[in-house]
C-alpha positions as a Markdown table, in Angstrom:
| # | Residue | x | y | z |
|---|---|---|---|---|
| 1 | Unk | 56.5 | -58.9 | 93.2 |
| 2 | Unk | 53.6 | -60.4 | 96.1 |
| 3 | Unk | 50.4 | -58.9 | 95.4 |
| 4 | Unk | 47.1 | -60.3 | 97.2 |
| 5 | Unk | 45.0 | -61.6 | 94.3 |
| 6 | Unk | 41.9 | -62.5 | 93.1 |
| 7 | Unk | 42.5 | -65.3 | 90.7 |
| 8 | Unk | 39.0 | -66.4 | 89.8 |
| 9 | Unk | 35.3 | -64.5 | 89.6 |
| 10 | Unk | 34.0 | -64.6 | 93.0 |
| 11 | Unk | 36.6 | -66.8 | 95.4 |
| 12 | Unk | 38.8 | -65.4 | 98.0 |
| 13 | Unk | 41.9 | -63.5 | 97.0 |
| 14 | Unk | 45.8 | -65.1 | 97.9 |
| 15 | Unk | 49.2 | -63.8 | 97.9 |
| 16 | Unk | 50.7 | -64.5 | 95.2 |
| 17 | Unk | 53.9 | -63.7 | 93.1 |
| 18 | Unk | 53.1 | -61.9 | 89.3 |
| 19 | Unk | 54.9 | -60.1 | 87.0 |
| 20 | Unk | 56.2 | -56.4 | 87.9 |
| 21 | Unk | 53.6 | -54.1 | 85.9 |
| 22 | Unk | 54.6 | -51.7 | 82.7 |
| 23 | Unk | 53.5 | -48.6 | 82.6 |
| 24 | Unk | 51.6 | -47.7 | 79.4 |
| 25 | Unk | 50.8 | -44.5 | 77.9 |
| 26 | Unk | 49.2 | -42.4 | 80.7 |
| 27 | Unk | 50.4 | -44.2 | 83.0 |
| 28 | Unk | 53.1 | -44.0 | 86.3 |
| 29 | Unk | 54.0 | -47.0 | 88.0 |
| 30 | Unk | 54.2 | -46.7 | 92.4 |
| 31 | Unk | 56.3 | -48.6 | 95.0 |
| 32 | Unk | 52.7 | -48.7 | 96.9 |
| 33 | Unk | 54.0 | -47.7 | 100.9 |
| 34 | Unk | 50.3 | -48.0 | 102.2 |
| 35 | Unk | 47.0 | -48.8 | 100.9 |
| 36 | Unk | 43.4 | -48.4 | 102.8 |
| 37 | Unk | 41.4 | -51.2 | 103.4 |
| 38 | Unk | 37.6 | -50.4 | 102.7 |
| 39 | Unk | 34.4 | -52.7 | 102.4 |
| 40 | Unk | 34.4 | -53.0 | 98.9 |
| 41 | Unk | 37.1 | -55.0 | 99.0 |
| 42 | Unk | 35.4 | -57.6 | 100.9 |
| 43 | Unk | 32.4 | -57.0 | 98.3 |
| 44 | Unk | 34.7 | -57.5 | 95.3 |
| 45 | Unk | 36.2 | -60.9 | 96.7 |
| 46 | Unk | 32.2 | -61.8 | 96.3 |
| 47 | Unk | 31.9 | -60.6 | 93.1 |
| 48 | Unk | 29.4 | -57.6 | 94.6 |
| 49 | Unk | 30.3 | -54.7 | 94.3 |
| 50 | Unk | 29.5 | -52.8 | 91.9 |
| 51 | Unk | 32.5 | -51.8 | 89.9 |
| 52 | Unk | 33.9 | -55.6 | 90.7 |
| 53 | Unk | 36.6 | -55.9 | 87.8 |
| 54 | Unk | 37.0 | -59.1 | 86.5 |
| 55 | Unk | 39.3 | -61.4 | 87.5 |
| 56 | Unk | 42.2 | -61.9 | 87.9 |
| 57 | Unk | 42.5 | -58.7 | 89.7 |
| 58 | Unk | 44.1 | -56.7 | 92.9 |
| 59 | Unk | 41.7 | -55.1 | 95.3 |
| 60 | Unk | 43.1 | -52.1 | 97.2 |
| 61 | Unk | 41.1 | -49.0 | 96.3 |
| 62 | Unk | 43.3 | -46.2 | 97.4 |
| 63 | Unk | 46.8 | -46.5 | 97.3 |
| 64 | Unk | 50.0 | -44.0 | 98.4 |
| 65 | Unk | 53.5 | -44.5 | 97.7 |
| 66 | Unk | 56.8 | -43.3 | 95.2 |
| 67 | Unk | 56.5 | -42.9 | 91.7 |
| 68 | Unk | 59.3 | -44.8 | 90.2 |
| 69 | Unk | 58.4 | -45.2 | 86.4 |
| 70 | Unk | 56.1 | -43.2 | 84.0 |
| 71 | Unk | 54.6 | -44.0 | 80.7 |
| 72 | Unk | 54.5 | -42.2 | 77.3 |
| 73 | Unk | 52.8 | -38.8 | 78.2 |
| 74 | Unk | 53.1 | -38.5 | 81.5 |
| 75 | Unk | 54.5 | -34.8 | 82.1 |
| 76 | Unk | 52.6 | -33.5 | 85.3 |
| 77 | Unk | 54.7 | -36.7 | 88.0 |
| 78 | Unk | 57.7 | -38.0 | 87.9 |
| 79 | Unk | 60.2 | -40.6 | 89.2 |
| 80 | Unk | 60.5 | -40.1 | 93.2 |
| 81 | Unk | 57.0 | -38.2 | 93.7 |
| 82 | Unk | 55.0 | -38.8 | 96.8 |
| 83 | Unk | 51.2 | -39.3 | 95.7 |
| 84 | Unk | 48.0 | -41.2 | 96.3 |
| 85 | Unk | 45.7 | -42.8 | 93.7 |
| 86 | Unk | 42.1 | -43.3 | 94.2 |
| 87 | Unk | 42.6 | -46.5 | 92.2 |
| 88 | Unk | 39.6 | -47.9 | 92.5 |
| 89 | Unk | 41.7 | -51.8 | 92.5 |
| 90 | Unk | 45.7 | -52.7 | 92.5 |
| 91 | Unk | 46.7 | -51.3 | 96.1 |
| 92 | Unk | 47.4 | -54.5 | 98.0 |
| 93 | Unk | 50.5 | -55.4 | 95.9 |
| 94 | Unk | 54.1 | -54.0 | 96.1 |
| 95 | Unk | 53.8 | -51.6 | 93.6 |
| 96 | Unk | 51.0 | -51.3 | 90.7 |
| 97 | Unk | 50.6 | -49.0 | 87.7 |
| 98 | Unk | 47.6 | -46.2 | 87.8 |
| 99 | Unk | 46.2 | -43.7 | 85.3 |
| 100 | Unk | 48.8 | -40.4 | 86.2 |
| 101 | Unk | 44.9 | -38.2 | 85.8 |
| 102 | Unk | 43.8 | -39.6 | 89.4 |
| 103 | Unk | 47.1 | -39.0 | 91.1 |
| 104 | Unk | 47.6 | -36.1 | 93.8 |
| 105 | Unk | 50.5 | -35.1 | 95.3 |
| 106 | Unk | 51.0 | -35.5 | 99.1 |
| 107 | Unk | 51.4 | -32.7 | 101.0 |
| 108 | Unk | 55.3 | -33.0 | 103.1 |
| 109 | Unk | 53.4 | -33.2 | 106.5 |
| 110 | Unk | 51.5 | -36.4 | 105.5 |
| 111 | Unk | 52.4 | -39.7 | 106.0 |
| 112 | Unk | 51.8 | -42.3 | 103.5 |
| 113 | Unk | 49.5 | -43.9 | 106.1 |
| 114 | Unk | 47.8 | -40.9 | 106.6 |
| 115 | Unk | 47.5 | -40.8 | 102.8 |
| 116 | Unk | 46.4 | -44.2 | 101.9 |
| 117 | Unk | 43.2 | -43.5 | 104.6 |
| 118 | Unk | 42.6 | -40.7 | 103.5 |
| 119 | Unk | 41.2 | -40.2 | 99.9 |
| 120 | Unk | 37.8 | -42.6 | 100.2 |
| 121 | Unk | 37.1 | -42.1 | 103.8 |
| 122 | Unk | 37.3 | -38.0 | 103.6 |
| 123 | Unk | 36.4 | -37.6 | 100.5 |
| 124 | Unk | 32.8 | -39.7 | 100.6 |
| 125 | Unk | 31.9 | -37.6 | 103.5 |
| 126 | Unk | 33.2 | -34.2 | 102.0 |
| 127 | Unk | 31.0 | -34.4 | 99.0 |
| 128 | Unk | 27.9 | -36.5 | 100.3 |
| 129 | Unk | 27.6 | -33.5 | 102.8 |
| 130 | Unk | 28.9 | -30.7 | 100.9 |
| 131 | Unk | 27.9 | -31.0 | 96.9 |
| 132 | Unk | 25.4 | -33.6 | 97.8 |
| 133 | Unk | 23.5 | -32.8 | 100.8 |
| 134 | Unk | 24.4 | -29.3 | 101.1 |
| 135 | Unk | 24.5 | -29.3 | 104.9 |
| 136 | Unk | 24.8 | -26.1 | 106.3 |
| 137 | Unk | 25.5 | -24.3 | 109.6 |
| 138 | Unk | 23.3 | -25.0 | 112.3 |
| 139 | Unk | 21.7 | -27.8 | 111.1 |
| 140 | Unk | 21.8 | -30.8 | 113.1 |
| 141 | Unk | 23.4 | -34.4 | 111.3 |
| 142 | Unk | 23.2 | -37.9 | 112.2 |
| 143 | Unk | 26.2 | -40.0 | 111.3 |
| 144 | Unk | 25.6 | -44.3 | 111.9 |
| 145 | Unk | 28.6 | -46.3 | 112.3 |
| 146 | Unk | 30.2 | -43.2 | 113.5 |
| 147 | Unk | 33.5 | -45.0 | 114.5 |
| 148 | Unk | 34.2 | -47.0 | 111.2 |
| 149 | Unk | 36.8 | -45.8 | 108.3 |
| 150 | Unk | 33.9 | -43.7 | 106.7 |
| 151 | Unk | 31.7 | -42.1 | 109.6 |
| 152 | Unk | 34.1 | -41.7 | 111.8 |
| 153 | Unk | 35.5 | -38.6 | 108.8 |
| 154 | Unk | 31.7 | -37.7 | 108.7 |
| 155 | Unk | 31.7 | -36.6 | 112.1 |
| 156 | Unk | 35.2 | -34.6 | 111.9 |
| 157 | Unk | 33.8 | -33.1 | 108.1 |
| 158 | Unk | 30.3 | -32.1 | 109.7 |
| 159 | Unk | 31.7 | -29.7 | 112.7 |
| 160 | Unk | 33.8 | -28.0 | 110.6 |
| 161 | Unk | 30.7 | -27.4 | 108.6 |
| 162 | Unk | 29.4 | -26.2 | 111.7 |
| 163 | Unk | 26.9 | -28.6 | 112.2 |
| 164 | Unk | 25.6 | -29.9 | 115.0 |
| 165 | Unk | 26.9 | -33.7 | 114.7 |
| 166 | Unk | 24.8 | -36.7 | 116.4 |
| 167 | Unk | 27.1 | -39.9 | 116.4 |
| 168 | Unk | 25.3 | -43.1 | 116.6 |
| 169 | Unk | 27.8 | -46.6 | 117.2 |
| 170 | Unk | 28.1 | -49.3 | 119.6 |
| 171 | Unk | 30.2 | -49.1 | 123.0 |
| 172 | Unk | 31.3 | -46.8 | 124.7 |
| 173 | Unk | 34.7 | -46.9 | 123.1 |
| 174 | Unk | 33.7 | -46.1 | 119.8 |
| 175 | Unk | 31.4 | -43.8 | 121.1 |
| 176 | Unk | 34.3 | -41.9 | 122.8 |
| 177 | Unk | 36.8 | -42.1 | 119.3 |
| 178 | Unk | 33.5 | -40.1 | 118.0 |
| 179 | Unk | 33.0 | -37.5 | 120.5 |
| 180 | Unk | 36.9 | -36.9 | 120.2 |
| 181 | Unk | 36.9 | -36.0 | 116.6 |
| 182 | Unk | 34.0 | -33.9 | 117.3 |
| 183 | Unk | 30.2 | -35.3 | 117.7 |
| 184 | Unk | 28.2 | -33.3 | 120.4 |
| 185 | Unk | 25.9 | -36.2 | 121.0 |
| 186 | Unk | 26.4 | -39.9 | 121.5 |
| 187 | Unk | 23.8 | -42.2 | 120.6 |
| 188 | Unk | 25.1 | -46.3 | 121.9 |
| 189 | Unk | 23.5 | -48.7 | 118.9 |
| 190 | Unk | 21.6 | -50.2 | 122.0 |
| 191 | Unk | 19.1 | -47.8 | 122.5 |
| 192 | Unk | 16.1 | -46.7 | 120.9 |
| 193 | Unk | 17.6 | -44.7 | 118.4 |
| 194 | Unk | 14.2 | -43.1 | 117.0 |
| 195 | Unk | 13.1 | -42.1 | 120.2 |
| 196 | Unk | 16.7 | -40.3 | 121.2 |
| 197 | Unk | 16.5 | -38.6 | 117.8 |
| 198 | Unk | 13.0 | -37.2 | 118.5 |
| 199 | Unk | 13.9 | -35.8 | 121.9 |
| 200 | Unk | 16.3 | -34.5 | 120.6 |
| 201 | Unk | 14.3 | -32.5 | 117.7 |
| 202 | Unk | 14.9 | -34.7 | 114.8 |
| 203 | Unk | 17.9 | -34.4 | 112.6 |
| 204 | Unk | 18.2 | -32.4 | 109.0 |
| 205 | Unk | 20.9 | -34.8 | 107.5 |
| 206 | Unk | 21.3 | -38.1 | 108.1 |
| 207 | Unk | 25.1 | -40.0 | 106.9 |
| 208 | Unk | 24.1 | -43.6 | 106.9 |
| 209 | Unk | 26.8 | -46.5 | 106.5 |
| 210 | Unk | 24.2 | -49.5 | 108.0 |
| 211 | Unk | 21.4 | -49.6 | 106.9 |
| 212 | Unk | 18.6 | -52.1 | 107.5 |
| 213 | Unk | 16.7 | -50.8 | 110.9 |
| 214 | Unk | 19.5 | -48.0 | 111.3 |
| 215 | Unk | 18.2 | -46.5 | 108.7 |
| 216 | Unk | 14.4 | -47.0 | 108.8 |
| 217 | Unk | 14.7 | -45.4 | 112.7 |
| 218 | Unk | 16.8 | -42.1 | 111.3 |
| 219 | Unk | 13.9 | -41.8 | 108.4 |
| 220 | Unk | 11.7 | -41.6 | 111.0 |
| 221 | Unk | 13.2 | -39.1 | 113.1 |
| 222 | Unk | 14.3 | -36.8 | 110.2 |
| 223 | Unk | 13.1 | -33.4 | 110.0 |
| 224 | Unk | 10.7 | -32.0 | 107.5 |
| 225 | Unk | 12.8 | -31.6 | 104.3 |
| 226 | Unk | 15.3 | -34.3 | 106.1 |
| 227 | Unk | 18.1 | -34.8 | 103.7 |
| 228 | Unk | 18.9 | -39.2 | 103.9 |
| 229 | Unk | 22.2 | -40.1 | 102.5 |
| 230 | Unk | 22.4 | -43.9 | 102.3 |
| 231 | Unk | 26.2 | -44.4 | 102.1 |
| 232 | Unk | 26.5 | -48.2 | 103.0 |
| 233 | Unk | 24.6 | -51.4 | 104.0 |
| 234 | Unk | 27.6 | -52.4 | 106.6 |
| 235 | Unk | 24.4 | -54.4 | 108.4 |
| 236 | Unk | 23.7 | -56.7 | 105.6 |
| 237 | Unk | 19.9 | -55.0 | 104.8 |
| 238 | Unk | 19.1 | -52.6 | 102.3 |
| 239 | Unk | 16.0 | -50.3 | 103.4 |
| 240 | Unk | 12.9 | -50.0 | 101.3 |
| 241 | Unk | 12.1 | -46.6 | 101.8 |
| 242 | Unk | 8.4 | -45.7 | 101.9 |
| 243 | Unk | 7.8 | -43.3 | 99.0 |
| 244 | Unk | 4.6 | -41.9 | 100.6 |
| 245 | Unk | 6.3 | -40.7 | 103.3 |
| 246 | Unk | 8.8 | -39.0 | 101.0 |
| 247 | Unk | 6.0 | -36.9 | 100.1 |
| 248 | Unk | 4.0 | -36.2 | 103.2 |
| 249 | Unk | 7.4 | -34.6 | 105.0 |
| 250 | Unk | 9.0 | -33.5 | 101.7 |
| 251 | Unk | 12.1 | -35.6 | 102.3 |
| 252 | Unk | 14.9 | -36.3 | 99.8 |
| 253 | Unk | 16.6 | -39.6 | 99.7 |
| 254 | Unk | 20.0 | -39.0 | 97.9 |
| 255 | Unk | 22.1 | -41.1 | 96.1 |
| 256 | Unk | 26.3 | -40.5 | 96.1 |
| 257 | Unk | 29.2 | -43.0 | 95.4 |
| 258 | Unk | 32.3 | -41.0 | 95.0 |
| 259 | Unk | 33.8 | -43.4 | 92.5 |
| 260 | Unk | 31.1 | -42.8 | 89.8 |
| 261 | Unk | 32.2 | -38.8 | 89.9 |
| 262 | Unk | 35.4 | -40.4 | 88.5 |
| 263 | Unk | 33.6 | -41.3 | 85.4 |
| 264 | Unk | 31.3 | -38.3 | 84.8 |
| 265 | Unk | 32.3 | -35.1 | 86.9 |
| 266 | Unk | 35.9 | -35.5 | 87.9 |
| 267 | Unk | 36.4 | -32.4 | 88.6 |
| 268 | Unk | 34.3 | -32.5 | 91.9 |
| 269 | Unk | 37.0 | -35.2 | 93.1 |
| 270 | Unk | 39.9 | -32.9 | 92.4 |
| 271 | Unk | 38.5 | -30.0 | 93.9 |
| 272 | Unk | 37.1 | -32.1 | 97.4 |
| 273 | Unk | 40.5 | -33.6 | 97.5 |
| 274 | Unk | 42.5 | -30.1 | 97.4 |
| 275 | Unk | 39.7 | -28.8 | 100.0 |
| 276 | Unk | 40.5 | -31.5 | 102.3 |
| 277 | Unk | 44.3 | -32.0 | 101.5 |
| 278 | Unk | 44.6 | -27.8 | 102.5 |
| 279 | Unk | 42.5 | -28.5 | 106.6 |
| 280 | Unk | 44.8 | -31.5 | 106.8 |
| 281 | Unk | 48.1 | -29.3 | 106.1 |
| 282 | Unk | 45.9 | -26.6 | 108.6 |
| 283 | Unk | 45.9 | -29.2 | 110.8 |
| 284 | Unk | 42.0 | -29.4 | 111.4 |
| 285 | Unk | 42.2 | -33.0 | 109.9 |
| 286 | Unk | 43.6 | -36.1 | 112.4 |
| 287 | Unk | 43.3 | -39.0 | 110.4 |
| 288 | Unk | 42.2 | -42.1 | 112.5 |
| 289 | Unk | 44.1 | -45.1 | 111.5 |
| 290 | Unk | 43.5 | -48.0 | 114.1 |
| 291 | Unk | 45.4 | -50.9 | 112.6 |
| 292 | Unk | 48.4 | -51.2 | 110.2 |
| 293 | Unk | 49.5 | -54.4 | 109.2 |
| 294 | Unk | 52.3 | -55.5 | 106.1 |
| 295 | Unk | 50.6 | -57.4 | 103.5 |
| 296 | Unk | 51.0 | -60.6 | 104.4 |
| 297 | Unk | 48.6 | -60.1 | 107.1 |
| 298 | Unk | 45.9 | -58.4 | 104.9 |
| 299 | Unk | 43.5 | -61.2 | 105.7 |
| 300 | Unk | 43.5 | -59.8 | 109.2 |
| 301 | Unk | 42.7 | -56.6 | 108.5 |
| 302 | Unk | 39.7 | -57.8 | 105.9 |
| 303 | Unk | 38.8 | -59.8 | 109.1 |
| 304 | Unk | 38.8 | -56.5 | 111.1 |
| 305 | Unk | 36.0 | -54.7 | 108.7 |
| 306 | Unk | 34.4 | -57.5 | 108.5 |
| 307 | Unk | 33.7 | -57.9 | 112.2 |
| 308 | Unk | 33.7 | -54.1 | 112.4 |
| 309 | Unk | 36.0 | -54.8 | 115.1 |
| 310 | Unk | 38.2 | -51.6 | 113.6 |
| 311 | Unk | 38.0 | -47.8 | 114.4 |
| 312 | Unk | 38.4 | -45.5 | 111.7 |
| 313 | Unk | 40.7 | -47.0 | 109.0 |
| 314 | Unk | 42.6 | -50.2 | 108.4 |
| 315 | Unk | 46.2 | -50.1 | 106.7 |
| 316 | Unk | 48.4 | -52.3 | 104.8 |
| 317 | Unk | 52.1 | -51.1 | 104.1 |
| 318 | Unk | 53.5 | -53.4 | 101.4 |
């Protein structure tokens, strides 16, 4: 079977032909229909980020497909299931084995497309805001890159919290993808967004996926007892925040990567994921997938996040 491969620590990944995988104990084994492209994969070609496997490996971190063999043990799936994985690697390969524990079932009235953007994207903004944050009616949020695959669901997850959403992006195109899944205000990445914020009153919670100066302008603007989540560095920097000012406006800076929940509270994951799968099937979830692309023309689409030349999500359909 192809899958696109990293073959060596740090280097580029290539298509390549490998052995078809054997499910082991625990394990089911999916013809992969889509998979959703996400930063870390660029991050893991550089040996980065932070849950890089070692090579050789598949990036692809969230996969959807048919279930077509199952290991020893494996009683809750079985052969011609619809699911997604949050894998966490093996999507960008014709079909891949996964541990059965992370698998969901898709509801009838998703598409695997659908499915494979799905999982990372809503589920990152469902519990940074919702366990994490603990954003509530009323309150006014700031989402940054508010037209990529992660704040783009930010925006849709914070008005049917009933929030008052703020998107923040560049051009008036991306601008208007945001105000169509729901942001009241629009904020173009030309202006001075510090000053914008504090005529508008400041902001309560703040959903950031740049970073760098982004970030350091929405500390600035946030309310007293400002919630900051810093989701990604998509602008290269990393902010230093200021501890002292922590203290003087009782702000709280708040760590959350959904893939560590895996490890040490899975249950959160399940019960985000049923949350979210139930609006989609309600039909208050739309999905934005820009770009889908078979998998020989994956290096496109990690071109496309890394010019940030995508809205909402990228797809590859093995």
């Amino acid at each position: 079977m192809r899958s696109f491969r990293v073959l060596k620590d740090a280097t580029p990944a290539v298509l390549t032909e490998v052995p078809v995988p054997v499910p082991g104990p625990g394990e089911l084994r999916l013809d992969i229909r889509a998979c959703g492209l996400n930063f870390a994969d660029l991050l893991m070609q550089k040996g980065t980020y932070q849950d890089t496997p070692p090579a050789p490996f598949t990036p692809g971190l969230e996969v959807s497909g048919v279930v077509n063999a199952v290991g020893p043990g494996v009683t809750d799936f079985g052969i011609g299931d619809r699911i997604a994985i949050y894998s966490g690697q093996g999507g960008l390969a014709e079909q891949g084995v996964f541990p059965a524990n992370r698998a969901v079932r898709i509801p009838d009235c998703m598409s695997f497309e659908h499915a494979a953007a799905f999982q990372i994207a809503y589920g990152t903004a469902h519990m940074a805001l919702d366990h994490r944050a603990r954003l509530l009616p009323g309150e006014t949020l700031l989402v940054t890159g508010a037209a990529g695959g992660v704040g783009l669901t930010a925006v849709e997850i914070g008005k049917l919290m009933g929030a008052r959403v703020i998107a923040h992006a560049r051009g008036a195109e991306k601008l208007e993808i945001a105000r169509q899944a729901g942001a009241d205000v629009l904020i173009d990445a030309g202006e001075d967004l510090r000053a914008r914020l504090l005529a508008l009153g400041g902001v309560d919670v703040v959903y950031d996926a740049i970073g760098g100066d982004v970030f350091k302008a929405a500390f600035r603007a946030a309310k007293p007892e400002g919630r900051l989540l810093p989701i990604g560095f998509a602008g290269g920097e990393v902010p230093q925040i200021p501890a002292n000012h922590l203290l003087v406006k009782n702000l709280t800076v708040i760590g959350f990567y959904i893939g560590g929940y895996l490890r040490f509270r899975p249950e959160v994951v399940r019960d985000s994921f049923a949350t979210l799968f139930y609006w989609y099937e309600q039909g208050r979830l739309k999905p934005h997938v820009s770009h889908v692309l078979p998998l020989e023309r994956v290096e496109e689409g990690m071109e496309l996040l890394r010019s940030r030349a995508s809205t909402g999500k990228v797809v590859i359909t093995p």
